[in-house]
């Protein structure tokens, strides 16, 4: 059955017109779904019983079941959701002084093959639909009776490898009549699908783009991230320059520091050279341990030295807080599950 949450407002109005209904009804449904966050058509009390029946016959609500909820000692909560087809994905709720941030998944599995990440390595199943992407937010908001203020597309999957559904989900999340989270509070992270970065720059969405860079030479980056064999560092940074120029937005570069791998001063020096002149911010991530992974976290001393070198040479760098690592909820630790 069609998922009512797969449509942004313009498309939903079109659906209603095709059903012989007035388009403003679609707006009412949109508000029930994303403002009131009801879990059933029966709760949409300003619609006639007849229309509610018609909707039930044509569309599903696809509310996720919570299979498991784990809470970290730092308050981070990891959800395992049943996506209703025998598969399960994870989302992570983090609490900051400025509000709640939710890390969401975009695919069931991942094709990118990054050597340090647990989301890859097991079989890729399929893309999530837009409705399944936004449902992660709704399910967590319903469960905690809270409002999420930041959404990061940093869970399982490569968002730009599921481009259309991700962009459509962002439109629903960002729509003032929808979930209404400002674009500046939405971040997409990519391993570097260059053509899609050019495409995203044209969408007129003001969300933050994060680039998983992680290395400063093509040799090292290709070893860590096979995608670099398709689009090398120079091509990636050219796409970033274009993105900044078109959107006027600062890019965020993620750099996961692994001991004796990419964390020495030579790397920091090369990084400064690479990013020179780019309006950006560097997010240093102490690499998280994954099962069967070869990489070991850099020492705190090295991490701070790396940060200080960047900051002293004109590149704003911060160290990402490690949240949820005791429940495998930190960066790179999420993975799809079979039921
Ligand atoms: N596929 C997208 C979205 C994942 S975002 C991407 O690659 O950007 C998750 C972030 O965590 C990415 O920057 C990813 O490279 C990083 N990451 C993956 N494994 C990690 C690990 N073991 N430790 C720290 N960061 C990791």
mmCIF file of C-alpha atoms and ligand atoms in Angstrom:
data_model
loop_
_atom_site.group_PDB
_atom_site.id
_atom_site.type_symbol
_atom_site.label_atom_id
_atom_site.label_comp_id
_atom_site.label_asym_id
_atom_site.label_seq_id
_atom_site.Cartn_x
_atom_site.Cartn_y
_atom_site.Cartn_z
ATOM 1 C CA UNK A 1 0.000 0.000 0.000
ATOM 2 C CA UNK A 2 1.134 3.567 -0.693
ATOM 3 C CA UNK A 3 2.674 5.396 2.265
ATOM 4 C CA UNK A 4 0.947 8.729 2.936
ATOM 5 C CA UNK A 5 4.242 10.073 4.311
ATOM 6 C CA UNK A 6 6.074 9.599 1.023
ATOM 7 C CA UNK A 7 4.682 12.836 -0.410
ATOM 8 C CA UNK A 8 5.733 16.403 0.088
ATOM 9 C CA UNK A 9 2.888 18.911 0.211
ATOM 10 C CA UNK A 10 2.823 19.681 -3.521
ATOM 11 C CA UNK A 11 2.690 16.002 -4.415
ATOM 12 C CA UNK A 12 0.074 15.260 -1.784
ATOM 13 C CA UNK A 13 -2.163 17.969 -3.212
ATOM 14 C CA UNK A 14 -1.779 16.302 -6.605
ATOM 15 C CA UNK A 15 -2.792 12.959 -5.089
ATOM 16 C CA UNK A 16 -5.898 14.567 -3.624
ATOM 17 C CA UNK A 17 -6.843 16.164 -6.928
ATOM 18 C CA UNK A 18 -6.518 12.761 -8.587
ATOM 19 C CA UNK A 19 -8.835 11.290 -5.914
ATOM 20 C CA UNK A 20 -11.388 14.002 -6.724
ATOM 21 C CA UNK A 21 -10.718 15.841 -3.437
ATOM 22 C CA UNK A 22 -9.959 19.496 -2.819
ATOM 23 C CA UNK A 23 -6.231 20.266 -2.493
ATOM 24 C CA UNK A 24 -6.709 22.099 0.832
ATOM 25 C CA UNK A 25 -7.671 18.738 2.314
ATOM 26 C CA UNK A 26 -4.118 17.609 1.599
ATOM 27 C CA UNK A 27 -2.882 20.544 3.633
ATOM 28 C CA UNK A 28 -5.094 19.454 6.531
ATOM 29 C CA UNK A 29 -3.750 15.915 6.334
ATOM 30 C CA UNK A 30 -0.189 17.235 6.165
ATOM 31 C CA UNK A 31 -0.763 19.194 9.372
ATOM 32 C CA UNK A 32 -2.241 16.192 11.142
ATOM 33 C CA UNK A 33 0.721 14.083 10.137
ATOM 34 C CA UNK A 34 3.540 16.478 10.901
ATOM 35 C CA UNK A 35 2.222 19.117 13.288
ATOM 36 C CA UNK A 36 -0.153 17.063 15.413
ATOM 37 C CA UNK A 37 1.809 13.875 14.658
ATOM 38 C CA UNK A 38 -1.232 11.613 14.860
ATOM 39 C CA UNK A 39 -0.677 7.923 14.287
ATOM 40 C CA UNK A 40 -3.983 7.114 12.572
ATOM 41 C CA UNK A 41 -6.402 8.519 9.997
ATOM 42 C CA UNK A 42 -9.163 8.200 12.629
ATOM 43 C CA UNK A 43 -7.554 11.018 14.596
ATOM 44 C CA UNK A 44 -7.923 13.477 11.697
ATOM 45 C CA UNK A 45 -11.153 14.801 13.100
ATOM 46 C CA UNK A 46 -11.733 17.728 10.761
ATOM 47 C CA UNK A 47 -12.047 15.341 7.811
ATOM 48 C CA UNK A 48 -15.352 13.658 7.034
ATOM 49 C CA UNK A 49 -15.705 10.018 8.024
ATOM 50 C CA UNK A 50 -16.079 9.249 4.352
ATOM 51 C CA UNK A 51 -12.749 10.878 3.457
ATOM 52 C CA UNK A 52 -11.005 9.149 6.358
ATOM 53 C CA UNK A 53 -12.288 5.806 5.038
ATOM 54 C CA UNK A 54 -11.137 6.631 1.534
ATOM 55 C CA UNK A 55 -7.673 7.519 2.806
ATOM 56 C CA UNK A 56 -7.472 4.292 4.804
ATOM 57 C CA UNK A 57 -8.337 2.299 1.713
ATOM 58 C CA UNK A 58 -5.681 3.994 -0.399
ATOM 59 C CA UNK A 59 -2.819 4.775 1.955
ATOM 60 C CA UNK A 60 -0.988 3.341 4.921
ATOM 61 C CA UNK A 61 0.496 5.351 7.807
ATOM 62 C CA UNK A 62 3.533 3.061 8.065
ATOM 63 C CA UNK A 63 4.209 3.866 11.712
ATOM 64 C CA UNK A 64 7.374 2.093 12.782
ATOM 65 C CA UNK A 65 7.424 -0.339 15.681
ATOM 66 C CA UNK A 66 10.149 0.181 18.223
ATOM 67 C CA UNK A 67 12.013 -3.109 18.516
ATOM 68 C CA UNK A 68 14.603 -1.950 20.984
ATOM 69 C CA UNK A 69 15.631 1.172 22.824
ATOM 70 C CA UNK A 70 19.041 1.456 24.451
ATOM 71 C CA UNK A 71 20.115 4.323 26.627
ATOM 72 C CA UNK A 72 23.736 5.353 26.992
ATOM 73 C CA UNK A 73 25.246 6.602 30.236
ATOM 74 C CA UNK A 74 25.442 10.044 28.550
ATOM 75 C CA UNK A 75 21.681 10.070 27.869
ATOM 76 C CA UNK A 76 21.902 9.252 24.160
ATOM 77 C CA UNK A 77 19.151 6.868 23.069
ATOM 78 C CA UNK A 78 19.510 4.407 20.201
ATOM 79 C CA UNK A 79 16.334 3.135 18.557
ATOM 80 C CA UNK A 80 16.000 -0.023 16.559
ATOM 81 C CA UNK A 81 12.977 0.328 14.279
ATOM 82 C CA UNK A 82 11.029 -2.363 12.510
ATOM 83 C CA UNK A 83 10.490 -0.857 9.057
ATOM 84 C CA UNK A 84 7.611 -3.274 8.486
ATOM 85 C CA UNK A 85 9.184 -5.458 5.776
ATOM 86 C CA UNK A 86 11.337 -7.741 7.897
ATOM 87 C CA UNK A 87 14.224 -5.285 8.142
ATOM 88 C CA UNK A 88 15.359 -3.031 10.935
ATOM 89 C CA UNK A 89 17.321 0.221 11.025
ATOM 90 C CA UNK A 90 18.758 2.433 13.735
ATOM 91 C CA UNK A 91 18.327 6.104 14.654
ATOM 92 C CA UNK A 92 20.038 7.954 17.484
ATOM 93 C CA UNK A 93 18.584 10.674 19.719
ATOM 94 C CA UNK A 94 21.085 13.041 21.289
ATOM 95 C CA UNK A 95 20.289 15.683 23.812
ATOM 96 C CA UNK A 96 22.209 18.970 23.731
ATOM 97 C CA UNK A 97 21.742 22.149 25.721
ATOM 98 C CA UNK A 98 20.157 23.729 22.639
ATOM 99 C CA UNK A 99 17.680 20.909 22.070
ATOM 100 C CA UNK A 100 17.314 17.418 20.679
ATOM 101 C CA UNK A 101 19.227 16.217 17.684
ATOM 102 C CA UNK A 102 18.266 13.091 15.765
ATOM 103 C CA UNK A 103 20.643 11.092 13.590
ATOM 104 C CA UNK A 104 18.646 9.267 10.924
ATOM 105 C CA UNK A 105 19.293 6.480 8.427
ATOM 106 C CA UNK A 106 18.645 6.718 4.696
ATOM 107 C CA UNK A 107 19.239 3.177 3.451
ATOM 108 C CA UNK A 108 18.953 -0.371 4.746
ATOM 109 C CA UNK A 109 22.654 -1.121 4.566
ATOM 110 C CA UNK A 110 25.252 0.853 2.613
ATOM 111 C CA UNK A 111 27.151 0.274 -0.625
ATOM 112 C CA UNK A 112 30.085 2.589 0.009
ATOM 113 C CA UNK A 113 32.404 0.118 1.707
ATOM 114 C CA UNK A 114 34.330 2.506 3.993
ATOM 115 C CA UNK A 115 36.762 0.329 5.923
ATOM 116 C CA UNK A 116 36.162 1.943 9.298
ATOM 117 C CA UNK A 117 32.350 1.985 9.303
ATOM 118 C CA UNK A 118 29.987 -0.699 10.605
ATOM 119 C CA UNK A 119 27.093 0.364 8.368
ATOM 120 C CA UNK A 120 28.809 -1.182 5.400
ATOM 121 C CA UNK A 121 30.163 -4.699 4.983
ATOM 122 C CA UNK A 122 26.827 -6.388 5.493
ATOM 123 C CA UNK A 123 24.519 -6.779 2.537
ATOM 124 C CA UNK A 124 22.794 -3.713 1.138
ATOM 125 C CA UNK A 125 19.042 -4.296 1.068
ATOM 126 C CA UNK A 126 17.331 -1.182 -0.296
ATOM 127 C CA UNK A 127 16.821 2.563 -0.102
ATOM 128 C CA UNK A 128 14.456 3.959 2.498
ATOM 129 C CA UNK A 129 11.496 5.877 1.070
ATOM 130 C CA UNK A 130 10.936 9.534 2.018
ATOM 131 C CA UNK A 131 8.145 8.429 4.325
ATOM 132 C CA UNK A 132 10.461 6.009 6.093
ATOM 133 C CA UNK A 133 13.088 8.708 6.464
ATOM 134 C CA UNK A 134 10.663 11.184 8.090
ATOM 135 C CA UNK A 135 8.951 8.471 10.148
ATOM 136 C CA UNK A 136 12.145 8.116 12.198
ATOM 137 C CA UNK A 137 11.622 11.679 13.419
ATOM 138 C CA UNK A 138 7.899 11.213 14.072
ATOM 139 C CA UNK A 139 8.361 7.919 15.932
ATOM 140 C CA UNK A 140 11.007 9.396 18.240
ATOM 141 C CA UNK A 141 8.950 12.536 18.865
ATOM 142 C CA UNK A 142 5.877 10.452 19.682
ATOM 143 C CA UNK A 143 7.829 8.137 21.955
ATOM 144 C CA UNK A 144 9.355 10.934 24.039
ATOM 145 C CA UNK A 145 6.731 13.616 23.626
ATOM 146 C CA UNK A 146 9.406 16.037 22.461
ATOM 147 C CA UNK A 147 10.188 18.184 19.459
ATOM 148 C CA UNK A 148 13.389 17.443 17.566
ATOM 149 C CA UNK A 149 15.271 20.626 16.708
ATOM 150 C CA UNK A 150 18.147 19.240 14.600
ATOM 151 C CA UNK A 151 18.243 16.431 12.107
ATOM 152 C CA UNK A 152 21.468 14.920 10.831
ATOM 153 C CA UNK A 153 21.514 12.524 7.881
ATOM 154 C CA UNK A 154 24.392 10.586 9.386
ATOM 155 C CA UNK A 155 22.902 7.206 10.205
ATOM 156 C CA UNK A 156 23.045 4.072 8.080
ATOM 157 C CA UNK A 157 23.460 4.639 4.349
ATOM 158 C CA UNK A 158 24.840 7.177 1.909
ATOM 159 C CA UNK A 159 22.212 9.938 1.648
ATOM 160 C CA UNK A 160 23.289 11.076 -1.815
ATOM 161 C CA UNK A 161 23.030 7.498 -3.087
ATOM 162 C CA UNK A 162 19.283 7.763 -2.304
ATOM 163 C CA UNK A 163 19.116 11.276 -3.668
ATOM 164 C CA UNK A 164 15.474 11.773 -4.670
ATOM 165 C CA UNK A 165 14.001 10.308 -1.501
ATOM 166 C CA UNK A 166 16.415 12.233 0.697
ATOM 167 C CA UNK A 167 15.721 15.568 -0.998
ATOM 168 C CA UNK A 168 11.989 14.915 -0.838
ATOM 169 C CA UNK A 169 12.272 14.016 2.861
ATOM 170 C CA UNK A 170 14.148 17.275 3.466
ATOM 171 C CA UNK A 171 11.302 19.184 1.835
ATOM 172 C CA UNK A 172 8.815 17.536 4.227
ATOM 173 C CA UNK A 173 11.053 18.123 7.242
ATOM 174 C CA UNK A 174 11.703 21.727 6.260
ATOM 175 C CA UNK A 175 8.143 22.670 5.208
ATOM 176 C CA UNK A 176 6.543 25.119 7.636
ATOM 177 C CA UNK A 177 3.311 23.177 7.349
ATOM 178 C CA UNK A 178 5.273 19.964 7.791
ATOM 179 C CA UNK A 179 7.784 19.099 10.495
ATOM 180 C CA UNK A 180 9.043 22.675 10.274
ATOM 181 C CA UNK A 181 12.713 22.276 11.093
ATOM 182 C CA UNK A 182 14.780 25.093 9.604
ATOM 183 C CA UNK A 183 17.147 24.094 6.811
ATOM 184 C CA UNK A 184 20.077 25.352 8.843
ATOM 185 C CA UNK A 185 19.208 22.735 11.433
ATOM 186 C CA UNK A 186 19.408 19.927 8.900
ATOM 187 C CA UNK A 187 22.777 18.393 7.920
ATOM 188 C CA UNK A 188 23.495 15.881 5.203
ATOM 189 C CA UNK A 189 26.739 13.960 5.317
ATOM 190 C CA UNK A 190 28.245 12.361 2.227
ATOM 191 C CA UNK A 191 31.208 10.142 1.545
ATOM 192 C CA UNK A 192 31.695 12.193 -1.618
ATOM 193 C CA UNK A 193 29.377 11.379 -4.526
ATOM 194 C CA UNK A 194 30.614 14.282 -6.618
ATOM 195 C CA UNK A 195 27.871 14.541 -9.304
ATOM 196 C CA UNK A 196 25.228 14.536 -6.570
ATOM 197 C CA UNK A 197 26.985 17.362 -4.734
ATOM 198 C CA UNK A 198 26.694 19.475 -7.915
ATOM 199 C CA UNK A 199 23.039 18.489 -8.153
ATOM 200 C CA UNK A 200 22.344 19.337 -4.513
ATOM 201 C CA UNK A 201 23.847 22.791 -4.993
ATOM 202 C CA UNK A 202 21.023 23.492 -7.477
ATOM 203 C CA UNK A 203 18.151 22.470 -5.178
ATOM 204 C CA UNK A 204 17.890 25.737 -3.335
ATOM 205 C CA UNK A 205 17.874 24.045 0.062
ATOM 206 C CA UNK A 206 19.864 25.812 2.741
ATOM 207 C CA UNK A 207 20.870 22.693 4.654
ATOM 208 C CA UNK A 208 24.412 22.081 5.862
ATOM 209 C CA UNK A 209 26.582 19.786 3.794
ATOM 210 C CA UNK A 210 29.145 17.641 5.592
ATOM 211 C CA UNK A 211 31.856 15.877 3.663
ATOM 212 C CA UNK A 212 33.509 12.749 5.029
ATOM 213 C CA UNK A 213 37.082 13.520 4.037
ATOM 214 C CA UNK A 214 39.176 11.498 6.518
ATOM 215 C CA UNK A 215 42.457 11.602 4.580
ATOM 216 C CA UNK A 216 44.699 14.079 2.808
ATOM 217 C CA UNK A 217 46.224 11.974 0.028
ATOM 218 C CA UNK A 218 44.399 9.979 -2.627
ATOM 219 C CA UNK A 219 46.408 6.924 -1.713
ATOM 220 C CA UNK A 220 45.302 6.980 1.910
ATOM 221 C CA UNK A 221 41.728 8.021 1.166
ATOM 222 C CA UNK A 222 41.258 5.266 -1.419
ATOM 223 C CA UNK A 223 42.538 2.758 1.106
ATOM 224 C CA UNK A 224 39.992 3.924 3.691
ATOM 225 C CA UNK A 225 37.118 4.830 1.353
ATOM 226 C CA UNK A 226 36.716 3.013 -1.985
ATOM 227 C CA UNK A 227 34.555 5.884 -3.294
ATOM 228 C CA UNK A 228 37.792 7.839 -3.683
ATOM 229 C CA UNK A 229 38.691 5.604 -6.642
ATOM 230 C CA UNK A 230 35.663 7.019 -8.419
ATOM 231 C CA UNK A 231 35.957 10.658 -7.299
ATOM 232 C CA UNK A 232 39.329 11.744 -6.008
ATOM 233 C CA UNK A 233 40.117 14.479 -3.503
ATOM 234 C CA UNK A 234 40.707 17.174 -6.128
ATOM 235 C CA UNK A 235 37.360 16.462 -7.811
ATOM 236 C CA UNK A 236 35.618 16.359 -4.462
ATOM 237 C CA UNK A 237 37.032 19.694 -3.349
ATOM 238 C CA UNK A 238 36.129 21.271 -6.680
ATOM 239 C CA UNK A 239 32.514 20.191 -6.128
ATOM 240 C CA UNK A 240 32.709 21.693 -2.632
ATOM 241 C CA UNK A 241 33.923 25.022 -4.011
ATOM 242 C CA UNK A 242 31.016 25.033 -6.433
ATOM 243 C CA UNK A 243 28.588 24.190 -3.615
ATOM 244 C CA UNK A 244 29.849 27.054 -1.457
ATOM 245 C CA UNK A 245 29.683 29.485 -4.345
ATOM 246 C CA UNK A 246 26.131 28.498 -5.327
ATOM 247 C CA UNK A 247 24.648 28.226 -1.841
ATOM 248 C CA UNK A 248 26.739 30.657 0.159
ATOM 249 C CA UNK A 249 26.850 28.017 2.847
ATOM 250 C CA UNK A 250 29.888 26.903 4.782
ATOM 251 C CA UNK A 251 30.822 23.250 4.345
ATOM 252 C CA UNK A 252 31.710 20.997 7.210
ATOM 253 C CA UNK A 253 34.493 18.430 6.724
ATOM 254 C CA UNK A 254 34.536 15.324 8.865
ATOM 255 C CA UNK A 255 37.893 13.803 9.682
ATOM 256 C CA UNK A 256 37.960 10.644 11.821
ATOM 257 C CA UNK A 257 41.323 10.361 13.511
ATOM 258 C CA UNK A 258 42.928 6.920 13.684
ATOM 259 C CA UNK A 259 46.208 6.248 15.413
ATOM 260 C CA UNK A 260 49.277 5.951 13.146
ATOM 261 C CA UNK A 261 47.022 6.270 10.138
ATOM 262 C CA UNK A 262 45.930 9.831 9.413
ATOM 263 C CA UNK A 263 46.665 11.716 12.606
ATOM 264 C CA UNK A 264 50.199 13.058 12.333
ATOM 265 C CA UNK A 265 51.388 16.576 11.771
ATOM 266 C CA UNK A 266 52.104 15.938 8.077
ATOM 267 C CA UNK A 267 48.408 15.130 7.619
ATOM 268 C CA UNK A 268 47.412 18.302 9.432
ATOM 269 C CA UNK A 269 49.746 20.319 7.209
ATOM 270 C CA UNK A 270 48.351 18.775 4.032
ATOM 271 C CA UNK A 271 44.801 19.351 5.279
ATOM 272 C CA UNK A 272 45.501 23.042 5.776
ATOM 273 C CA UNK A 273 46.813 23.252 2.201
ATOM 274 C CA UNK A 274 43.844 21.361 0.768
ATOM 275 C CA UNK A 275 41.232 23.472 2.526
ATOM 276 C CA UNK A 276 42.914 26.809 2.029
ATOM 277 C CA UNK A 277 40.443 29.405 0.808
ATOM 278 C CA UNK A 278 37.385 27.219 1.363
ATOM 279 C CA UNK A 279 34.715 28.563 3.683
ATOM 280 C CA UNK A 280 34.566 25.583 5.978
ATOM 281 C CA UNK A 281 34.713 24.020 9.379
ATOM 282 C CA UNK A 282 36.502 20.813 10.304
ATOM 283 C CA UNK A 283 34.857 18.333 12.600
ATOM 284 C CA UNK A 284 37.443 16.000 14.095
ATOM 285 C CA UNK A 285 35.994 12.653 15.162
ATOM 286 C CA UNK A 286 38.017 10.373 17.424
ATOM 287 C CA UNK A 287 37.523 7.181 15.377
ATOM 288 C CA UNK A 288 35.157 4.726 17.009
ATOM 289 C CA UNK A 289 36.015 1.069 17.294
ATOM 290 C CA UNK A 290 33.926 -1.316 15.220
ATOM 291 C CA UNK A 291 33.811 -5.093 15.192
ATOM 292 C CA UNK A 292 36.663 -6.531 13.100
ATOM 293 C CA UNK A 293 37.893 -2.999 12.374
ATOM 294 C CA UNK A 294 41.605 -2.301 12.040
ATOM 295 C CA UNK A 295 41.543 1.309 13.129
ATOM 296 C CA UNK A 296 42.343 2.466 16.631
ATOM 297 C CA UNK A 297 41.427 5.847 18.074
ATOM 298 C CA UNK A 298 44.179 8.464 18.194
ATOM 299 C CA UNK A 299 45.436 9.533 21.586
ATOM 300 C CA UNK A 300 43.759 12.580 23.133
ATOM 301 C CA UNK A 301 47.073 14.333 22.904
ATOM 302 C CA UNK A 302 47.336 13.796 19.152
ATOM 303 C CA UNK A 303 43.725 14.793 18.609
ATOM 304 C CA UNK A 304 44.278 18.077 20.413
ATOM 305 C CA UNK A 305 47.555 18.728 18.617
ATOM 306 C CA UNK A 306 45.825 18.128 15.296
ATOM 307 C CA UNK A 307 43.024 20.520 16.217
ATOM 308 C CA UNK A 308 45.421 23.178 17.463
ATOM 309 C CA UNK A 309 47.490 22.985 14.299
ATOM 310 C CA UNK A 310 44.398 23.567 12.159
ATOM 311 C CA UNK A 311 43.147 26.395 14.352
ATOM 312 C CA UNK A 312 46.568 28.046 14.383
ATOM 313 C CA UNK A 313 46.620 27.951 10.585
ATOM 314 C CA UNK A 314 43.283 29.573 9.907
ATOM 315 C CA UNK A 315 41.003 26.532 9.788
ATOM 316 C CA UNK A 316 38.236 26.340 12.350
ATOM 317 C CA UNK A 317 38.307 22.860 13.830
ATOM 318 C CA UNK A 318 36.415 21.302 16.707
ATOM 319 C CA UNK A 319 36.444 17.850 18.214
ATOM 320 C CA UNK A 320 33.111 16.069 17.996
ATOM 321 C CA UNK A 321 31.798 14.871 21.333
ATOM 322 C CA UNK A 322 31.705 11.113 21.565
ATOM 323 C CA UNK A 323 28.114 10.300 22.353
ATOM 324 C CA UNK A 324 26.649 6.862 22.808
ATOM 325 C CA UNK A 325 29.758 4.779 22.145
ATOM 326 C CA UNK A 326 28.917 2.462 25.079
ATOM 327 C CA UNK A 327 25.774 1.323 23.232
ATOM 328 C CA UNK A 328 27.352 1.307 19.738
ATOM 329 C CA UNK A 329 25.425 4.443 18.850
ATOM 330 C CA UNK A 330 28.389 6.648 17.935
ATOM 331 C CA UNK A 331 29.534 7.662 14.433
ATOM 332 C CA UNK A 332 30.132 4.645 12.266
ATOM 333 C CA UNK A 333 28.691 2.151 14.732
ATOM 334 C CA UNK A 334 25.158 1.854 13.348
ATOM 335 C CA UNK A 335 24.155 -1.118 11.252
ATOM 336 C CA UNK A 336 21.102 -2.674 9.743
ATOM 337 C CA UNK A 337 19.633 -5.725 11.407
ATOM 338 C CA UNK A 338 17.510 -8.659 10.329
ATOM 339 C CA UNK A 339 14.431 -9.240 12.415
HETATM 340 N N1 LIG B 1 27.489 7.844 4.334
HETATM 341 C C1 LIG B 1 27.519 9.169 4.845
HETATM 342 C C2 LIG B 1 26.736 9.288 6.103
HETATM 343 C C3 LIG B 1 27.355 8.638 7.314
HETATM 344 S S1 LIG B 1 27.682 9.908 8.409
HETATM 345 C C4 LIG B 1 28.964 9.607 4.983
HETATM 346 O O1 LIG B 1 29.833 8.789 4.754
HETATM 347 O O2 LIG B 1 29.218 10.775 5.241
HETATM 348 C C5 LIG B 1 28.620 9.212 9.578
HETATM 349 C C6 LIG B 1 29.947 9.887 9.767
HETATM 350 O O3 LIG B 1 30.687 9.073 10.654
HETATM 351 C C7 LIG B 1 30.749 9.953 8.478
HETATM 352 O O4 LIG B 1 31.581 11.084 8.459
HETATM 353 C C8 LIG B 1 31.576 8.712 8.588
HETATM 354 O O5 LIG B 1 32.698 8.758 7.763
HETATM 355 C C9 LIG B 1 31.908 8.724 10.054
HETATM 356 N N2 LIG B 1 32.330 7.431 10.561
HETATM 357 C C10 LIG B 1 32.096 6.221 10.029
HETATM 358 N N3 LIG B 1 32.685 5.261 10.769
HETATM 359 C C11 LIG B 1 33.270 5.888 11.804
HETATM 360 C C12 LIG B 1 34.012 5.432 12.917
HETATM 361 N N4 LIG B 1 34.260 4.148 13.125
HETATM 362 N N5 LIG B 1 34.439 6.373 13.780
HETATM 363 C C13 LIG B 1 34.188 7.675 13.600
HETATM 364 N N6 LIG B 1 33.482 8.167 12.564
HETATM 365 C C14 LIG B 1 33.048 7.272 11.670
#
